Amino acid sequence: MTRLEEVPQPERNQETVQLLNGTRAAAVRACKTPESEYANDVWDLAPFGHRGNLTFTKIGQPWLREAAKRWAHDYLSTVRSRSTNSYVQQHLHGLAILSSRPPWQATGARPSPVPRSKPTCWPPTPATPVSRHSPPTGETPQRSPR
């Protein structure tokens, strides 16, 4: 092929489409760095040397999402394991659950307030104080043999 017009159309040639898509994906991944992924809410883990993606979108609070990103960046930069992706994603899932709205906000009901009665001591004190050193009533103290 000496002319650009001789290149086959991608929609007619499935192998060409696969080659172009694969080349494009490889070029995009080659330009990514861990620092460039940090700004995104969905990370491609290839710049970190791992497979897969991490999703931070379900963490509602921005400050908590930022803290999760810092932790994930540090963890991914130091740990090399096949299960690193799933370990980090499990922690992110837990944070997403904790950051979700409390269940009563979804239904509109409010939790009942905690009743504030007079303070009590726990454990309850006996009616008559008993000393550990005095014998129970009716008994005489006995000496232990030496």
PDB file of C-alpha atoms in Angstrom:
ATOM      1  CA  MET A   1       0.000   0.000   0.000  1.00  0.00           C
ATOM      2  CA  THR A   2       1.475   3.264  -1.088  1.00  0.00           C
ATOM      3  CA  ARG A   3      -1.590   5.434  -0.780  1.00  0.00           C
ATOM      4  CA  LEU A   4      -3.871   6.233   2.160  1.00  0.00           C
ATOM      5  CA  GLU A   5      -6.911   5.419   0.057  1.00  0.00           C
ATOM      6  CA  GLU A   6      -5.769   1.801  -0.173  1.00  0.00           C
ATOM      7  CA  VAL A   7      -6.214   1.245   3.581  1.00  0.00           C
ATOM      8  CA  PRO A   8      -9.354  -0.893   4.010  1.00  0.00           C
ATOM      9  CA  GLN A   9     -12.358   0.625   5.740  1.00  0.00           C
ATOM     10  CA  PRO A  10     -12.555  -0.503   9.415  1.00  0.00           C
ATOM     11  CA  GLU A  11     -16.263  -1.366   9.334  1.00  0.00           C
ATOM     12  CA  ARG A  12     -15.631  -3.855   6.529  1.00  0.00           C
ATOM     13  CA  ASN A  13     -12.598  -5.531   8.033  1.00  0.00           C
ATOM     14  CA  GLN A  14     -12.965  -6.884  11.589  1.00  0.00           C
ATOM     15  CA  GLU A  15      -9.245  -7.583  11.979  1.00  0.00           C
ATOM     16  CA  THR A  16      -8.420  -3.962  11.186  1.00  0.00           C
ATOM     17  CA  VAL A  17     -10.944  -2.725  13.759  1.00  0.00           C
ATOM     18  CA  GLN A  18      -9.395  -4.962  16.421  1.00  0.00           C
ATOM     19  CA  LEU A  19      -5.886  -3.824  15.511  1.00  0.00           C
ATOM     20  CA  LEU A  20      -6.841  -0.133  15.621  1.00  0.00           C
ATOM     21  CA  ASN A  21      -8.697  -0.500  18.927  1.00  0.00           C
ATOM     22  CA  GLY A  22      -5.832  -2.432  20.489  1.00  0.00           C
ATOM     23  CA  THR A  23      -3.260   0.101  19.296  1.00  0.00           C
ATOM     24  CA  ARG A  24      -5.376   2.967  20.589  1.00  0.00           C
ATOM     25  CA  ALA A  25      -5.828   1.330  24.013  1.00  0.00           C
ATOM     26  CA  ALA A  26      -2.086   0.605  24.265  1.00  0.00           C
ATOM     27  CA  ALA A  27      -1.226   4.201  23.340  1.00  0.00           C
ATOM     28  CA  VAL A  28      -3.646   5.609  25.912  1.00  0.00           C
ATOM     29  CA  ARG A  29      -2.306   3.322  28.660  1.00  0.00           C
ATOM     30  CA  ALA A  30       1.297   4.173  27.779  1.00  0.00           C
ATOM     31  CA  CYS A  31       0.588   7.849  28.462  1.00  0.00           C
ATOM     32  CA  LYS A  32      -1.084   7.275  31.850  1.00  0.00           C
ATOM     33  CA  THR A  33       0.718   7.703  35.162  1.00  0.00           C
ATOM     34  CA  PRO A  34      -0.432   7.077  38.742  1.00  0.00           C
ATOM     35  CA  GLU A  35      -0.536  10.848  39.237  1.00  0.00           C
ATOM     36  CA  SER A  36      -2.784  11.357  36.203  1.00  0.00           C
ATOM     37  CA  GLU A  37      -5.172   8.650  37.439  1.00  0.00           C
ATOM     38  CA  TYR A  38      -5.413  10.270  40.882  1.00  0.00           C
ATOM     39  CA  ALA A  39      -7.702  13.030  39.604  1.00  0.00           C
ATOM     40  CA  ASN A  40     -10.221  10.520  38.193  1.00  0.00           C
ATOM     41  CA  ASP A  41     -12.982   8.789  40.127  1.00  0.00           C
ATOM     42  CA  VAL A  42     -12.446   5.540  38.181  1.00  0.00           C
ATOM     43  CA  TRP A  43      -8.820   4.424  38.074  1.00  0.00           C
ATOM     44  CA  ASP A  44      -7.174   2.203  35.502  1.00  0.00           C
ATOM     45  CA  LEU A  45      -4.690   0.175  37.532  1.00  0.00           C
ATOM     46  CA  ALA A  46      -2.227  -0.416  34.661  1.00  0.00           C
ATOM     47  CA  PRO A  47      -0.076   2.615  35.628  1.00  0.00           C
ATOM     48  CA  PHE A  48       0.220   1.101  39.114  1.00  0.00           C
ATOM     49  CA  GLY A  49       1.312  -2.243  37.691  1.00  0.00           C
ATOM     50  CA  HIS A  50      -1.967  -4.031  38.454  1.00  0.00           C
ATOM     51  CA  ARG A  51      -4.925  -5.266  36.435  1.00  0.00           C
ATOM     52  CA  GLY A  52      -8.434  -3.885  36.468  1.00  0.00           C
ATOM     53  CA  ASN A  53     -10.112  -0.709  37.662  1.00  0.00           C
ATOM     54  CA  LEU A  54     -10.993   0.944  40.959  1.00  0.00           C
ATOM     55  CA  THR A  55     -14.202   2.897  41.422  1.00  0.00           C
ATOM     56  CA  PHE A  56     -14.504   5.759  43.901  1.00  0.00           C
ATOM     57  CA  THR A  57     -17.812   7.135  42.592  1.00  0.00           C
ATOM     58  CA  LYS A  58     -20.027   5.545  45.243  1.00  0.00           C
ATOM     59  CA  ILE A  59     -18.288   7.318  48.128  1.00  0.00           C
ATOM     60  CA  GLY A  60     -20.557  10.301  48.701  1.00  0.00           C
ATOM     61  CA  GLN A  61     -18.502  12.684  50.803  1.00  0.00           C
ATOM     62  CA  PRO A  62     -15.710  14.442  48.885  1.00  0.00           C
ATOM     63  CA  TRP A  63     -13.353  14.472  51.879  1.00  0.00           C
ATOM     64  CA  LEU A  64     -13.824  10.726  52.411  1.00  0.00           C
ATOM     65  CA  ARG A  65     -13.315  10.038  48.700  1.00  0.00           C
ATOM     66  CA  GLU A  66     -10.079  12.044  48.799  1.00  0.00           C
ATOM     67  CA  ALA A  67      -8.861  10.132  51.860  1.00  0.00           C
ATOM     68  CA  ALA A  68      -9.717   6.831  50.144  1.00  0.00           C
ATOM     69  CA  LYS A  69      -7.762   7.905  47.061  1.00  0.00           C
ATOM     70  CA  ARG A  70      -4.718   8.754  49.176  1.00  0.00           C
ATOM     71  CA  TRP A  71      -4.863   5.399  50.938  1.00  0.00           C
ATOM     72  CA  ALA A  72      -5.375   3.489  47.682  1.00  0.00           C
ATOM     73  CA  HIS A  73      -2.504   5.345  45.987  1.00  0.00           C
ATOM     74  CA  ASP A  74      -0.143   4.533  48.853  1.00  0.00           C
ATOM     75  CA  TYR A  75      -1.298   0.922  49.076  1.00  0.00           C
ATOM     76  CA  LEU A  76      -1.107   0.253  45.340  1.00  0.00           C
ATOM     77  CA  SER A  77       2.346   1.823  45.177  1.00  0.00           C
ATOM     78  CA  THR A  78       3.765  -0.450  47.875  1.00  0.00           C
ATOM     79  CA  VAL A  79       1.966  -3.804  47.583  1.00  0.00           C
ATOM     80  CA  ARG A  80       2.479  -6.300  44.765  1.00  0.00           C
ATOM     81  CA  SER A  81      -0.031  -9.136  44.808  1.00  0.00           C
ATOM     82  CA  ARG A  82      -2.541 -10.746  42.492  1.00  0.00           C
ATOM     83  CA  SER A  83      -5.383  -9.907  44.866  1.00  0.00           C
ATOM     84  CA  THR A  84      -4.464  -6.258  45.432  1.00  0.00           C
ATOM     85  CA  ASN A  85      -7.274  -4.971  43.199  1.00  0.00           C
ATOM     86  CA  SER A  86     -10.012  -6.923  44.991  1.00  0.00           C
ATOM     87  CA  TYR A  87      -8.583  -6.052  48.428  1.00  0.00           C
ATOM     88  CA  VAL A  88      -8.664  -2.315  47.701  1.00  0.00           C
ATOM     89  CA  GLN A  89     -12.076  -2.495  46.021  1.00  0.00           C
ATOM     90  CA  GLN A  90     -13.532  -4.299  49.061  1.00  0.00           C
ATOM     91  CA  HIS A  91     -12.335  -1.485  51.295  1.00  0.00           C
ATOM     92  CA  LEU A  92     -13.785   1.101  48.930  1.00  0.00           C
ATOM     93  CA  HIS A  93     -17.090  -0.778  48.936  1.00  0.00           C
ATOM     94  CA  GLY A  94     -17.125  -0.671  52.744  1.00  0.00           C
ATOM     95  CA  LEU A  95     -16.485   3.069  52.700  1.00  0.00           C
ATOM     96  CA  ALA A  96     -19.297   3.513  50.189  1.00  0.00           C
ATOM     97  CA  ILE A  97     -21.709   1.711  52.505  1.00  0.00           C
ATOM     98  CA  LEU A  98     -20.604   3.792  55.480  1.00  0.00           C
ATOM     99  CA  SER A  99     -20.887   7.023  53.522  1.00  0.00           C
ATOM    100  CA  SER A 100     -24.395   6.311  52.270  1.00  0.00           C
ATOM    101  CA  ARG A 101     -27.365   8.024  53.856  1.00  0.00           C
ATOM    102  CA  PRO A 102     -28.741   6.629  57.111  1.00  0.00           C
ATOM    103  CA  PRO A 103     -31.731   4.347  56.453  1.00  0.00           C
ATOM    104  CA  TRP A 104     -34.262   6.622  58.160  1.00  0.00           C
ATOM    105  CA  GLN A 105     -33.558   9.411  55.658  1.00  0.00           C
ATOM    106  CA  ALA A 106     -34.829   7.252  52.801  1.00  0.00           C
ATOM    107  CA  THR A 107     -38.204   6.602  54.470  1.00  0.00           C
ATOM    108  CA  GLY A 108     -38.635  10.027  56.045  1.00  0.00           C
ATOM    109  CA  ALA A 109     -39.022   8.534  59.539  1.00  0.00           C
ATOM    110  CA  ARG A 110     -36.844   9.790  62.348  1.00  0.00           C
ATOM    111  CA  PRO A 111     -35.303   7.592  65.023  1.00  0.00           C
ATOM    112  CA  SER A 112     -36.931   7.924  68.416  1.00  0.00           C
ATOM    113  CA  PRO A 113     -34.945  10.014  70.880  1.00  0.00           C
ATOM    114  CA  VAL A 114     -33.128   8.285  73.689  1.00  0.00           C
ATOM    115  CA  PRO A 115     -35.113   8.732  76.919  1.00  0.00           C
ATOM    116  CA  ARG A 116     -33.252  10.822  79.457  1.00  0.00           C
ATOM    117  CA  SER A 117     -34.272   9.615  82.920  1.00  0.00           C
ATOM    118  CA  LYS A 118     -32.371  10.241  86.121  1.00  0.00           C
ATOM    119  CA  PRO A 119     -28.877   8.818  86.042  1.00  0.00           C
ATOM    120  CA  THR A 120     -28.374   5.441  87.645  1.00  0.00           C
ATOM    121  CA  CYS A 121     -25.247   3.732  88.815  1.00  0.00           C
ATOM    122  CA  TRP A 122     -24.179   0.446  87.400  1.00  0.00           C
ATOM    123  CA  PRO A 123     -23.812  -2.048  88.943  1.00  0.00           C
ATOM    124  CA  PRO A 124     -26.579  -1.305  91.439  1.00  0.00           C
ATOM    125  CA  THR A 125     -25.296  -0.845  94.989  1.00  0.00           C
ATOM    126  CA  PRO A 126     -26.604  -3.258  97.655  1.00  0.00           C
ATOM    127  CA  ALA A 127     -28.943  -1.970 100.360  1.00  0.00           C
ATOM    128  CA  THR A 128     -26.430  -2.669 103.106  1.00  0.00           C
ATOM    129  CA  PRO A 129     -22.791  -2.233 102.341  1.00  0.00           C
ATOM    130  CA  VAL A 130     -20.677  -5.338 102.917  1.00  0.00           C
ATOM    131  CA  SER A 131     -16.995  -5.100 103.596  1.00  0.00           C
ATOM    132  CA  ARG A 132     -14.709  -7.729 102.166  1.00  0.00           C
ATOM    133  CA  HIS A 133     -12.817  -7.853 105.433  1.00  0.00           C
ATOM    134  CA  SER A 134     -15.730  -8.425 107.821  1.00  0.00           C
ATOM    135  CA  PRO A 135     -17.206 -11.930 108.132  1.00  0.00           C
ATOM    136  CA  PRO A 136     -20.822 -12.560 107.224  1.00  0.00           C
ATOM    137  CA  THR A 137     -23.213 -12.186 110.155  1.00  0.00           C
ATOM    138  CA  GLY A 138     -23.335 -15.090 112.574  1.00  0.00           C
ATOM    139  CA  GLU A 139     -19.903 -16.474 111.711  1.00  0.00           C
ATOM    140  CA  THR A 140     -16.619 -16.027 113.478  1.00  0.00           C
ATOM    141  CA  PRO A 141     -13.478 -15.394 111.542  1.00  0.00           C
ATOM    142  CA  GLN A 142     -11.109 -18.325 111.345  1.00  0.00           C
ATOM    143  CA  ARG A 143      -7.399 -18.192 110.950  1.00  0.00           C
ATOM    144  CA  SER A 144      -5.748 -20.040 108.176  1.00  0.00           C
ATOM    145  CA  PRO A 145      -3.221 -22.694 109.313  1.00  0.00           C
ATOM    146  CA  ARG A 146       0.407 -21.874 108.771  1.00  0.00           C
TER     147      ARG A 146
END
